[in-house]
Amino acid sequence: MAEVVIGHSIIGHSTIESSSDIRSSDIRQSLDDDWVVLRHEIDFGKPSSKGPAACPAPRPQEELAPRRQPQRLLDTSSDRRETFPLRIRPKGNIPAEDVPPPHLRLQPRQPFVRPASDLDYDNLGAIAEAQQDSYADIADGAPVKGWIIIGRGLRHMHGVELIEGRAKEDVRWDTLQNETTLLDSAAFWLVMAVVNILLAAGLTAVAGLALNAASSVEHYLPFFRPLSDHGNLVSGLATSLAPAIGVALFTVIALGIIKRAAGWSGVVSVSGVRMLAVKLVFYTITVVVAAFTITAGALLFALEAFSHGVDIAKTVATGCVYMSAFAFVLIINVAVLFPGRRHPRQRFRAVYPTTYDASYTASACILSMVFASAFSLIFPLIGPAIVILLFLALVAHRYLIGYVYARTLSETWGLLQIWLLKRLGTLLALQPLLLGLILLSRRLWIEGGILVGIALVVAVIVEVYTMHKTRLASLQALPESTQESLRLFRRALESDNRTDTDDENRSMITARGNRTRGSMASVLEMMSLTLAVMPSASNHRCPLPLRTETLDDLIATERAARTHPDAPPHLPPLSFGDHAEEMSGIMYPPQLLAPPPIIWLPNDTAGVAKMEAIDLWKYHDIHVTLDVHARDVILPKRSTSTRTHA
């Protein structure tokens, strides 16, 4: 929400200062405590700086104070209390007018709806026209690209993509409308490959810097020799702290690009995009950041062995052990930097609530678990550092989900946690595998073979057990009648794809005759938007779509206005029919469920706002509400809608 939310019952941070007489200040004090100040540096009591021609000179304060005292004292109810001090003062030949405050003038109309920020009036008019055309198409069943089906066992249907969140907020309507092509998928995976290649190149350079203290690396990489010649604090920081910070910086940049590129994958649900992002983060950290960095460091450590061709395997294994010290420094840096990051506080959550993204916290946990599984026996000193990192990550995670982020998306029933648990179980095989390879490089064939076999057994047991626990019923487990219905449905889809080549001419045809089947939900929706009929008192609600803690100001505009921290006091009650509750069970895009938009404009003496309101109503069919913006704007009759001007 911006500082001035158009159409909401919110006027942002601003103040009005008024000069009053000392004798009337005590009387107003009790009432001013409940007023909401709205505009800074506007004083309705002081004379205008434009001279006598701007407006008539105000009467002395001694004459006005006795007239305002009875009016203030006689009517102090909450519904009649003023928002603007000194707003009803008569001026010249213009009589005093009891104008309601702005939030009371806006509420009798339908709530303002603005689908997105930075939209001009032409776009809003185009949205209103698109709404009307879409409702007509839905009622006729004309251009249908697909269906959103709610029920059990839908995964058995042909061509179905599951929406993991099972809520309206979880549907990516733009992805459903603009179908992802093969070129989009190829571009997405190309971006993933390029990011990982660049990350691997950067981590290779960092690994070479971390191995500067090794004599073999210094001989074959002479540009690192100045750092090792001094042996002071600066060279120590350059060979230990700088590589760890470099790895953290490169990894954060790569993970940010991966997280943003996950939205291009064509997944139809927001929860699916988040799960894909976490999976990509897991494989990037495990394969590139951990495995590739350790392997690259071990190979750089064995440059001399490769040059002479002697004890290559043994030297590479020694390089892996040498890189465990670098992993220790990296874990310490992540434990210090990651949980100490600044986060928004409660006010940001109240105004701009967002959903907690588990990919960042999961990245720290994945990194710690990878190094713990690989080096806890080879380099035991890394254990306490990993415990500290996991504890601080847990504290940061608990704080973020409790005090910073809100649940604006639906739950995924632990699918992401189950997948992470499965993959972390597979990582347990890293410790015996790495230790077994080290022993094999020392020609300890029996011990090394046993450890490598244990690693393979652990990986197989984890995969088999998790597949057994998470398996779902197959298609053959369904009744024969259900299987036959699914086969008929698949054949109907295939025949429809062969005969209908134009999406604009595709329509839903019933079995009887050739009549188009209209959508009953759309008819009822249009009736509820146009007819002022009291809805029936029914608390029945379907189990799907699931409820979330989100508040979409595109649909629930009035309710969203009342949740803003700067909303004026004493707002009128909501209407009998809450628009968001009426639309809760209809799986349409929010742009189709939104009421017609209303624009709030500040009035001015030049009449620019009035003419703009007339043009908006005439050419774009958009309602406009005018309001007083400056002290010299006083009209004898102020309209709250452009219907009186049209």
XYZ file of C-alpha atoms in Angstrom:
646
model
C 0.000 0.000 0.000
C 1.298 3.385 -0.879
C 1.168 6.350 1.368
C -2.081 7.420 -0.267
C -4.037 4.305 -1.176
C -6.405 5.214 -3.963
C -9.933 4.173 -3.204
C -9.155 2.659 0.150
C -10.412 4.347 3.255
C -6.872 5.393 3.985
C -5.276 8.798 3.692
C -1.605 8.464 4.531
C 0.735 10.233 6.930
C -0.042 13.936 7.037
C -1.022 16.601 9.519
C -3.155 19.716 9.739
C -2.089 22.469 12.069
C -4.645 25.118 13.029
C -4.226 28.298 14.986
C -6.916 28.622 17.652
C -7.749 30.975 20.434
C -6.478 30.224 23.928
C -10.023 30.271 25.282
C -11.216 27.501 22.916
C -8.092 25.285 23.059
C -9.147 23.621 26.315
C -12.560 22.750 24.902
C -11.099 21.119 21.808
C -8.389 19.210 23.648
C -10.533 16.213 24.561
C -11.822 15.836 21.022
C -8.546 16.445 19.205
C -7.028 13.376 20.814
C -9.237 11.129 18.649
C -8.812 13.022 15.362
C -6.635 11.740 12.569
C -4.409 14.423 11.129
C -4.168 14.285 7.385
C -2.158 17.010 5.700
C 0.980 18.831 6.721
C 1.465 22.568 6.317
C -2.199 23.324 5.545
C -3.748 25.842 7.890
C -7.393 26.706 7.431
C -7.253 29.345 10.149
C -4.457 31.552 8.832
C -4.964 34.071 6.043
C -3.797 33.106 2.583
C -0.363 34.184 1.442
C -1.750 35.088 -1.980
C -3.277 38.355 -0.785
C -6.847 39.600 -0.595
C -7.687 38.307 -4.043
C -7.157 34.708 -3.042
C -10.088 34.511 -0.626
C -11.995 36.769 1.805
C -10.200 37.580 5.026
C -11.217 35.287 7.859
C -13.121 36.647 10.765
C -11.304 37.232 14.022
C -10.887 34.232 16.239
C -12.783 35.973 19.063
C -15.955 35.909 16.927
C -15.621 32.308 15.810
C -14.753 30.597 19.064
C -18.119 31.169 20.837
C -19.998 29.905 17.754
C -18.046 26.615 17.624
C -18.283 25.753 21.288
C -21.972 24.747 21.397
C -21.665 22.748 18.194
C -18.697 20.771 19.505
C -20.264 20.137 22.890
C -23.732 19.195 21.715
C -22.723 16.496 19.263
C -19.712 14.438 20.260
C -20.829 11.010 19.072
C -18.276 8.853 17.336
C -20.148 8.775 14.036
C -20.390 12.587 13.813
C -16.955 13.480 15.156
C -14.912 15.610 12.810
C -11.719 14.525 11.114
C -10.647 17.966 9.842
C -10.444 20.683 12.549
C -12.037 24.004 11.525
C -13.408 22.430 8.368
C -17.003 23.691 8.749
C -16.110 27.365 9.139
C -18.281 29.649 6.986
C -16.406 31.846 4.579
C -17.723 34.964 2.889
C -21.139 34.395 1.328
C -20.705 30.632 1.348
C -22.661 29.067 4.205
C -21.246 26.375 6.438
C -21.674 22.879 5.049
C -21.531 19.700 7.071
C -19.281 17.683 4.760
C -18.556 14.157 5.998
C -14.912 13.159 6.350
C -13.234 11.500 3.376
C -13.518 7.939 4.607
C -17.279 8.336 5.067
C -17.638 9.755 1.563
C -15.770 6.853 0.031
C -17.462 4.011 1.862
C -21.018 4.317 0.442
C -19.585 3.497 -2.962
C -18.206 0.146 -3.962
C -14.604 -0.372 -2.840
C -11.884 0.889 -5.117
C -9.899 -1.832 -6.833
C -6.496 -1.327 -8.374
C -5.087 -4.619 -9.714
C -1.453 -3.523 -9.669
C 0.654 -0.454 -9.033
C 1.832 1.995 -11.710
C -1.286 1.585 -13.856
C -2.646 4.614 -15.650
C -6.287 5.318 -16.409
C -6.157 3.744 -19.854
C -5.006 0.469 -18.334
C -7.731 0.617 -15.692
C -10.324 1.179 -18.388
C -8.907 -1.725 -20.375
C -9.163 -3.896 -17.272
C -12.814 -2.931 -16.816
C -13.544 -3.819 -20.451
C -11.643 -7.094 -20.114
C -13.753 -7.952 -17.084
C -16.977 -7.500 -19.018
C -15.708 -9.498 -21.994
C -14.381 -12.265 -19.756
C -17.668 -12.583 -17.904
C -19.508 -12.853 -21.201
C -17.079 -15.492 -22.474
C -17.317 -17.483 -19.239
C -21.104 -17.392 -19.340
C -21.058 -18.599 -22.962
C -18.230 -21.084 -22.417
C -16.438 -19.766 -25.488
C -12.611 -19.675 -25.228
C -11.646 -22.376 -22.748
C -7.969 -23.270 -22.359
C -8.408 -25.593 -19.412
C -10.255 -26.314 -16.196
C -9.509 -25.945 -12.515
C -10.957 -29.090 -10.964
C -11.499 -29.685 -7.251
C -11.825 -33.228 -5.971
C -10.090 -36.420 -4.889
C -7.751 -38.537 -6.967
C -7.270 -35.906 -9.669
C -3.633 -36.924 -10.129
C -4.848 -39.951 -12.113
C -6.372 -37.734 -14.814
C -4.482 -37.247 -18.040
C -2.617 -33.955 -18.416
C -3.297 -32.731 -14.870
C -0.905 -30.390 -13.051
C -1.405 -30.394 -9.300
C -1.733 -27.178 -7.302
C 0.062 -28.077 -4.088
C -1.319 -25.191 -2.044
C -4.989 -25.945 -2.857
C -5.928 -22.267 -2.545
C -6.798 -19.433 -4.891
C -3.734 -17.482 -3.809
C -1.562 -20.416 -4.867
C -2.632 -20.325 -8.525
C -0.381 -18.512 -10.986
C -3.055 -17.140 -13.276
C -0.603 -15.515 -15.691
C 1.159 -18.845 -16.233
C -2.163 -20.579 -16.883
C -3.161 -17.916 -19.387
C 0.213 -17.769 -21.154
C 1.140 -21.395 -21.569
C 4.811 -22.259 -21.233
C 6.437 -23.438 -24.439
C 9.426 -25.684 -25.004
C 11.548 -22.611 -25.707
C 10.725 -21.183 -22.272
C 11.759 -24.414 -20.568
C 14.980 -24.540 -22.571
C 15.766 -20.930 -21.637
C 15.145 -21.683 -17.957
C 17.515 -24.654 -17.859
C 20.069 -22.722 -19.899
C 20.063 -19.994 -17.254
C 20.514 -22.632 -14.558
C 23.484 -24.149 -16.394
C 25.172 -20.781 -17.000
C 24.740 -19.695 -13.370
C 26.226 -22.933 -12.044
C 29.152 -22.790 -14.488
C 29.984 -19.221 -13.475
C 29.626 -20.150 -9.808
C 31.984 -23.090 -10.293
C 34.548 -20.821 -11.963
C 34.416 -18.341 -9.091
C 34.686 -21.067 -6.466
C 37.716 -22.532 -8.255
C 39.536 -19.216 -7.918
C 38.518 -18.992 -4.267
C 39.781 -22.534 -3.618
C 43.142 -21.626 -5.146
C 43.375 -18.607 -2.840
C 42.557 -20.780 0.182
C 45.385 -23.186 -0.751
C 47.986 -20.437 -0.998
C 49.775 -21.671 2.125
C 50.546 -25.027 0.486
C 54.018 -25.134 -1.033
C 52.979 -27.048 -4.136
C 50.278 -24.535 -4.993
C 52.657 -21.612 -4.459
C 55.143 -23.126 -6.898
C 52.611 -23.688 -9.687
C 50.555 -20.530 -9.042
C 53.253 -17.857 -8.662
C 50.833 -14.894 -8.530
C 49.892 -16.038 -4.990
C 53.525 -15.940 -3.837
C 53.466 -12.356 -2.388
C 50.783 -13.416 0.084
C 52.800 -16.330 1.451
C 56.138 -14.504 1.649
C 55.127 -12.218 4.530
C 53.344 -14.609 6.887
C 51.696 -11.796 8.884
C 48.091 -11.076 9.833
C 47.236 -9.596 6.446
C 48.355 -12.672 4.552
C 46.507 -14.885 7.039
C 43.274 -12.973 6.498
C 43.804 -13.080 2.734
C 44.217 -16.856 2.710
C 41.503 -17.760 5.244
C 38.880 -15.052 5.759
C 38.816 -13.634 2.222
C 38.123 -17.006 0.524
C 35.260 -17.726 2.932
C 33.700 -14.316 2.271
C 34.200 -14.836 -1.462
C 32.407 -18.184 -1.372
C 29.532 -16.662 0.605
C 29.249 -13.719 -1.802
C 29.319 -15.844 -4.960
C 26.824 -18.289 -3.484
C 24.362 -15.591 -2.417
C 24.425 -14.010 -5.887
C 23.929 -17.365 -7.596
C 21.089 -18.389 -5.268
C 19.364 -15.050 -5.814
C 19.447 -15.546 -9.585
C 18.237 -19.132 -9.231
C 15.364 -18.096 -6.990
C 14.254 -15.399 -9.426
C 14.623 -17.681 -12.440
C 12.472 -20.352 -10.782
C 9.432 -18.270 -11.707
C 10.178 -18.841 -15.398
C 9.853 -22.596 -15.101
C 6.160 -22.729 -16.041
C 4.962 -24.256 -12.757
C 1.293 -23.346 -12.278
C 1.340 -22.870 -8.484
C 3.265 -20.547 -6.197
C 3.981 -23.413 -3.810
C 5.382 -25.430 -6.706
C 7.710 -22.562 -7.624
C 8.940 -22.323 -4.032
C 9.522 -26.069 -3.845
C 11.408 -25.967 -7.138
C 13.548 -23.097 -5.818
C 14.429 -25.052 -2.664
C 15.346 -28.120 -4.728
C 17.563 -26.058 -7.015
C 19.192 -24.432 -3.991
C 19.821 -27.858 -2.451
C 21.502 -29.295 -5.534
C 23.508 -26.112 -6.133
C 24.894 -26.050 -2.600
C 25.495 -29.794 -2.447
C 27.033 -30.324 -5.871
C 28.684 -26.991 -6.709
C 29.411 -25.204 -3.428
C 30.395 -28.263 -1.388
C 31.439 -31.153 -3.637
C 32.941 -29.146 -6.498
C 34.812 -26.729 -4.214
C 36.366 -29.560 -2.201
C 37.241 -31.471 -5.382
C 38.720 -28.407 -7.086
C 40.791 -27.622 -4.002
C 42.040 -31.198 -3.797
C 43.052 -31.178 -7.471
C 44.841 -27.840 -7.092
C 46.615 -29.218 -4.041
C 47.841 -32.154 -6.138
C 49.333 -30.075 -8.971
C 52.837 -31.208 -8.088
C 51.746 -34.848 -8.002
C 50.128 -34.493 -11.414
C 53.315 -32.889 -12.727
C 55.593 -35.686 -11.499
C 53.064 -38.501 -11.847
C 53.764 -39.873 -8.360
C 51.166 -40.667 -5.631
C 48.390 -38.850 -7.402
C 45.496 -40.509 -5.542
C 47.187 -40.116 -2.164
C 47.903 -36.425 -2.746
C 44.350 -35.751 -3.911
C 43.020 -37.417 -0.752
C 45.366 -35.291 1.342
C 44.022 -32.215 -0.448
C 40.469 -33.189 0.542
C 41.568 -33.364 4.173
C 43.358 -30.012 3.768
C 40.148 -28.403 2.446
C 38.313 -29.355 5.634
C 40.035 -26.415 7.353
C 38.617 -24.110 4.686
C 35.168 -25.629 5.265
C 35.564 -24.867 8.982
C 36.301 -21.186 8.289
C 33.377 -21.014 5.861
C 30.956 -22.438 8.437
C 32.161 -19.918 11.052
C 31.608 -17.017 8.635
C 28.151 -18.191 7.646
C 27.223 -18.653 11.311
C 28.225 -15.048 11.997
C 26.828 -13.373 8.876
C 23.644 -15.271 8.095
C 21.547 -15.011 11.300
C 22.660 -11.425 11.952
C 21.011 -10.067 8.835
C 18.560 -7.226 9.404
C 14.898 -7.949 8.800
C 11.755 -5.796 8.623
C 9.702 -5.371 11.745
C 6.067 -5.478 12.727
C 4.929 -2.349 10.874
C 6.220 -3.653 7.567
C 4.388 -6.905 8.237
C 1.146 -5.037 8.957
C 1.336 -2.945 5.783
C 3.091 -5.290 3.348
C 2.630 -8.863 4.612
C 4.694 -11.404 2.735
C 5.206 -15.121 3.028
C 8.331 -16.571 4.553
C 10.656 -18.049 1.949
C 12.326 -21.187 3.245
C 15.023 -21.289 0.578
C 17.390 -18.892 2.376
C 17.256 -20.537 5.789
C 17.316 -23.977 4.167
C 20.494 -23.005 2.317
C 22.398 -22.491 5.590
C 21.083 -25.758 7.010
C 21.952 -27.654 3.828
C 25.489 -26.254 3.816
C 26.043 -27.229 7.440
C 24.622 -30.735 6.948
C 26.767 -31.357 3.862
C 29.995 -30.440 5.646
C 28.917 -32.287 8.797
C 28.248 -35.437 6.779
C 31.587 -35.134 4.983
C 34.103 -33.957 7.611
C 32.727 -34.721 11.084
C 35.093 -37.711 11.470
C 37.977 -36.448 9.340
C 38.062 -32.985 10.957
C 36.150 -33.170 14.288
C 36.742 -29.485 15.055
C 34.075 -28.603 12.484
C 31.358 -30.174 14.651
C 30.914 -27.322 17.193
C 30.849 -24.730 14.409
C 28.092 -26.648 12.623
C 26.080 -26.940 15.850
C 26.354 -23.171 16.368
C 25.238 -22.486 12.786
C 22.242 -24.815 13.063
C 21.189 -23.305 16.398
C 21.415 -19.711 15.154
C 19.586 -20.636 11.943
C 16.819 -22.210 14.041
C 16.523 -19.072 16.182
C 16.397 -16.842 13.082
C 13.832 -19.141 11.469
C 11.601 -19.046 14.555
C 11.814 -15.270 14.794
C 11.044 -14.720 11.118
C 7.950 -16.922 11.022
C 6.678 -15.519 14.320
C 7.287 -11.782 14.101
C 8.217 -10.727 10.577
C 6.448 -12.790 7.945
C 2.794 -13.767 7.648
C 1.021 -16.804 6.215
C -0.320 -15.250 3.064
C -0.029 -18.533 1.178
C -1.581 -21.884 1.912
C 0.236 -24.809 3.441
C 1.721 -27.601 1.359
C 1.170 -30.274 4.020
C 4.874 -30.814 4.654
C 5.797 -31.852 1.110
C 8.903 -29.685 1.141
C 9.971 -30.903 4.584
C 9.492 -34.535 3.569
C 11.620 -34.019 0.473
C 14.355 -32.263 2.482
C 14.352 -35.059 5.069
C 14.786 -37.603 2.291
C 17.699 -35.733 0.732
C 19.412 -35.109 4.079
C 19.169 -38.834 4.755
C 20.972 -39.455 1.487
C 23.730 -37.057 2.567
C 24.554 -39.390 5.455
C 26.367 -41.560 2.940
C 28.977 -38.836 2.306
C 30.988 -39.520 5.479
C 31.718 -43.225 4.907
C 32.152 -42.597 1.181
C 34.796 -39.877 1.606
C 36.597 -41.727 4.380
C 36.547 -44.933 2.340
C 38.059 -43.180 -0.683
C 40.814 -41.747 1.507
C 41.609 -45.213 2.846
C 41.588 -46.654 -0.665
C 44.115 -44.007 -1.711
C 46.362 -45.330 1.099
C 45.946 -48.858 -0.332
C 43.871 -50.019 2.649
C 41.591 -52.036 0.415
C 39.530 -53.897 3.005
C 38.723 -50.932 5.250
C 38.125 -48.653 2.295
C 35.889 -51.171 0.537
C 33.818 -51.702 3.676
C 33.264 -47.960 4.121
C 32.308 -47.468 0.466
C 29.889 -50.401 0.750
C 28.359 -48.879 3.891
C 27.840 -45.629 1.993
C 26.020 -47.436 -0.812
C 23.873 -49.397 1.662
C 22.902 -46.212 3.526
C 21.864 -44.493 0.293
C 19.812 -47.506 -0.855
C 18.090 -47.918 2.524
C 17.118 -44.241 2.654
C 15.720 -44.246 -0.874
C 13.775 -47.496 -0.456
C 12.340 -46.518 2.929
C 11.229 -43.060 1.813
C 9.687 -44.418 -1.379
C 7.801 -47.008 0.666
C 6.461 -44.419 3.109
C 5.497 -41.803 0.517
C 4.061 -44.028 -2.191
C 0.539 -43.326 -3.423
C -2.099 -45.634 -4.779
C -1.628 -46.474 -8.426
C -4.217 -46.324 -11.177
C -4.748 -50.073 -11.014
C -5.981 -49.768 -7.421
C -9.030 -47.772 -8.553
C -12.378 -49.429 -9.311
C -12.969 -50.626 -12.848
C -15.708 -48.056 -13.455
C -13.369 -45.231 -12.426
C -10.628 -46.516 -14.720
C -13.083 -46.674 -17.625
C -14.212 -43.095 -16.946
C -10.617 -41.919 -16.955
C -9.987 -43.674 -20.276
C -13.066 -42.032 -21.797
C -11.948 -38.650 -20.512
C -8.507 -39.108 -22.031
C -9.913 -40.129 -25.409
C -12.231 -37.115 -25.369
C -9.303 -34.794 -24.710
C -7.225 -36.343 -27.477
C -10.073 -36.093 -29.994
C -10.721 -32.506 -28.946
C -7.072 -31.630 -29.523
C -7.201 -33.138 -33.008
C -10.380 -31.386 -34.106
C -10.086 -27.981 -32.397
C -7.028 -26.141 -33.616
C -8.157 -22.603 -32.796
C -8.417 -21.680 -29.101
C -10.726 -18.770 -29.791
C -13.330 -21.008 -31.417
C -13.072 -23.761 -28.838
C -16.209 -24.139 -26.746
C -17.786 -26.523 -24.316
C -20.452 -28.561 -26.068
C -22.990 -30.562 -24.144
C -24.044 -34.057 -25.069
C -27.586 -32.996 -25.967
C -27.785 -30.880 -29.028
C -25.172 -28.326 -29.852
C -25.918 -25.719 -27.185
C -23.163 -23.998 -25.289
C -23.231 -24.631 -21.589
C -23.000 -21.449 -19.546
C -21.294 -21.180 -16.210
C -23.843 -20.998 -13.405
C -21.194 -19.648 -11.059
C -20.543 -16.694 -13.351
C -24.261 -15.884 -13.587
C -24.630 -15.920 -9.811
C -21.474 -13.847 -9.499
C -22.759 -11.143 -11.834
C -26.074 -11.094 -9.999
C -24.351 -10.621 -6.658
C -22.351 -7.724 -8.072
C -25.274 -5.896 -9.655
C -28.282 -6.628 -7.422
C -28.500 -5.241 -3.896
C -30.024 -8.383 -2.426
C -29.339 -9.492 1.118
C -27.428 -12.789 0.930
C -28.807 -15.745 2.775
C -27.312 -16.462 6.169
C -25.320 -19.590 5.435
C -22.116 -20.651 7.093
C -21.533 -23.542 4.708
C -18.117 -23.450 3.109
C -16.519 -26.014 0.860
C -13.285 -27.588 2.109
C -11.515 -26.365 -1.016
C -10.104 -23.885 -1.821
C -8.333 -23.616 1.506
C -8.436 -20.457 3.563
C -5.264 -18.442 3.952
C -4.244 -15.444 6.009
C -3.910 -13.231 2.982
C -6.026 -10.121 2.453
C -6.235 -9.215 -1.207
C -7.074 -5.523 -1.531
C -8.131 -6.255 -5.083
C -11.218 -8.048 -3.735
C -11.549 -7.172 -0.032
C -10.818 -3.478 -0.444
C -12.911 -2.199 2.459
C -11.585 -4.795 4.853
C -8.014 -4.109 3.739
C -8.525 -0.403 4.403
C -9.465 -1.138 8.002
C -6.345 -3.183 8.624
C -3.980 -0.363 7.687
C -2.192 1.082 10.739
C -2.977 4.650 9.605
C -6.689 4.109 8.931
C -8.912 6.875 10.367
C -10.912 6.022 13.507
C -14.668 5.462 13.686
C -14.982 3.861 10.272
C -18.523 2.826 9.348
C -19.358 -0.877 9.579
C -18.875 -3.158 6.627
C -21.746 -3.797 4.282
C -24.015 -6.783 4.813
C -22.337 -8.703 2.015
C -18.572 -9.020 2.343
C -17.315 -9.231 -1.215
C -14.338 -11.423 -0.325
C -16.514 -13.912 1.557
C -18.992 -14.106 -1.313
C -16.162 -14.845 -3.741
C -14.288 -17.271 -1.472
C -15.529 -20.436 -3.175
C -15.258 -19.264 -6.800
C -12.021 -20.201 -8.548
C -11.787 -17.241 -10.907
C -8.779 -14.950 -11.317
C -8.851 -12.007 -8.901
C -9.180 -9.545 -11.776
C -12.545 -11.099 -12.661
C -13.791 -11.121 -9.072
C -12.891 -7.506 -8.400
C -15.620 -4.839 -8.365
C -15.367 -1.960 -10.835
C -12.492 0.365 -9.919
C -13.078 3.738 -8.243
C -10.415 6.452 -8.297
C -9.959 9.047 -5.561
C -8.894 12.474 -6.835
C -8.081 15.631 -4.835
C -10.271 18.540 -5.881
C -8.832 21.892 -6.943
C -10.080 25.388 -7.741
C -9.006 25.182 -11.384
C -11.433 22.324 -11.995
C -8.790 19.994 -13.419
C -9.862 17.095 -11.222
C -13.511 17.646 -12.118
C -12.783 17.610 -15.855
C -10.581 14.557 -15.463
C -13.351 12.817 -13.560
C -15.802 13.609 -16.348
C -13.384 12.247 -18.971
C -12.788 9.076 -16.977
C -16.506 8.474 -16.629
C -17.245 9.354 -20.250
C -14.454 7.515 -22.052
C -13.416 4.758 -19.640
C -16.552 4.149 -17.548
C -14.536 4.569 -14.333
C -16.097 6.043 -11.200
C -14.264 8.900 -9.520
C -14.583 10.348 -6.024
C -13.577 13.979 -5.493
C -12.216 15.292 -2.215
C -10.961 18.577 -0.758
C -7.198 18.894 -1.030
C -6.322 22.526 -0.219
C -7.654 25.276 2.012
C -8.912 27.455 -0.841
C -11.119 24.705 -2.292
C -14.565 25.298 -0.822
C -17.554 24.471 -2.990
C -21.194 25.092 -2.107
C -22.160 21.567 -3.171
C -19.466 18.931 -3.294
C -20.308 15.741 -5.118
C -18.884 12.377 -4.162
C -19.255 10.902 -7.610
C -18.974 11.951 -11.196
C -22.574 10.986 -11.900
C -23.663 14.539 -11.083
C -21.129 15.981 -13.545
C -21.831 13.670 -16.436
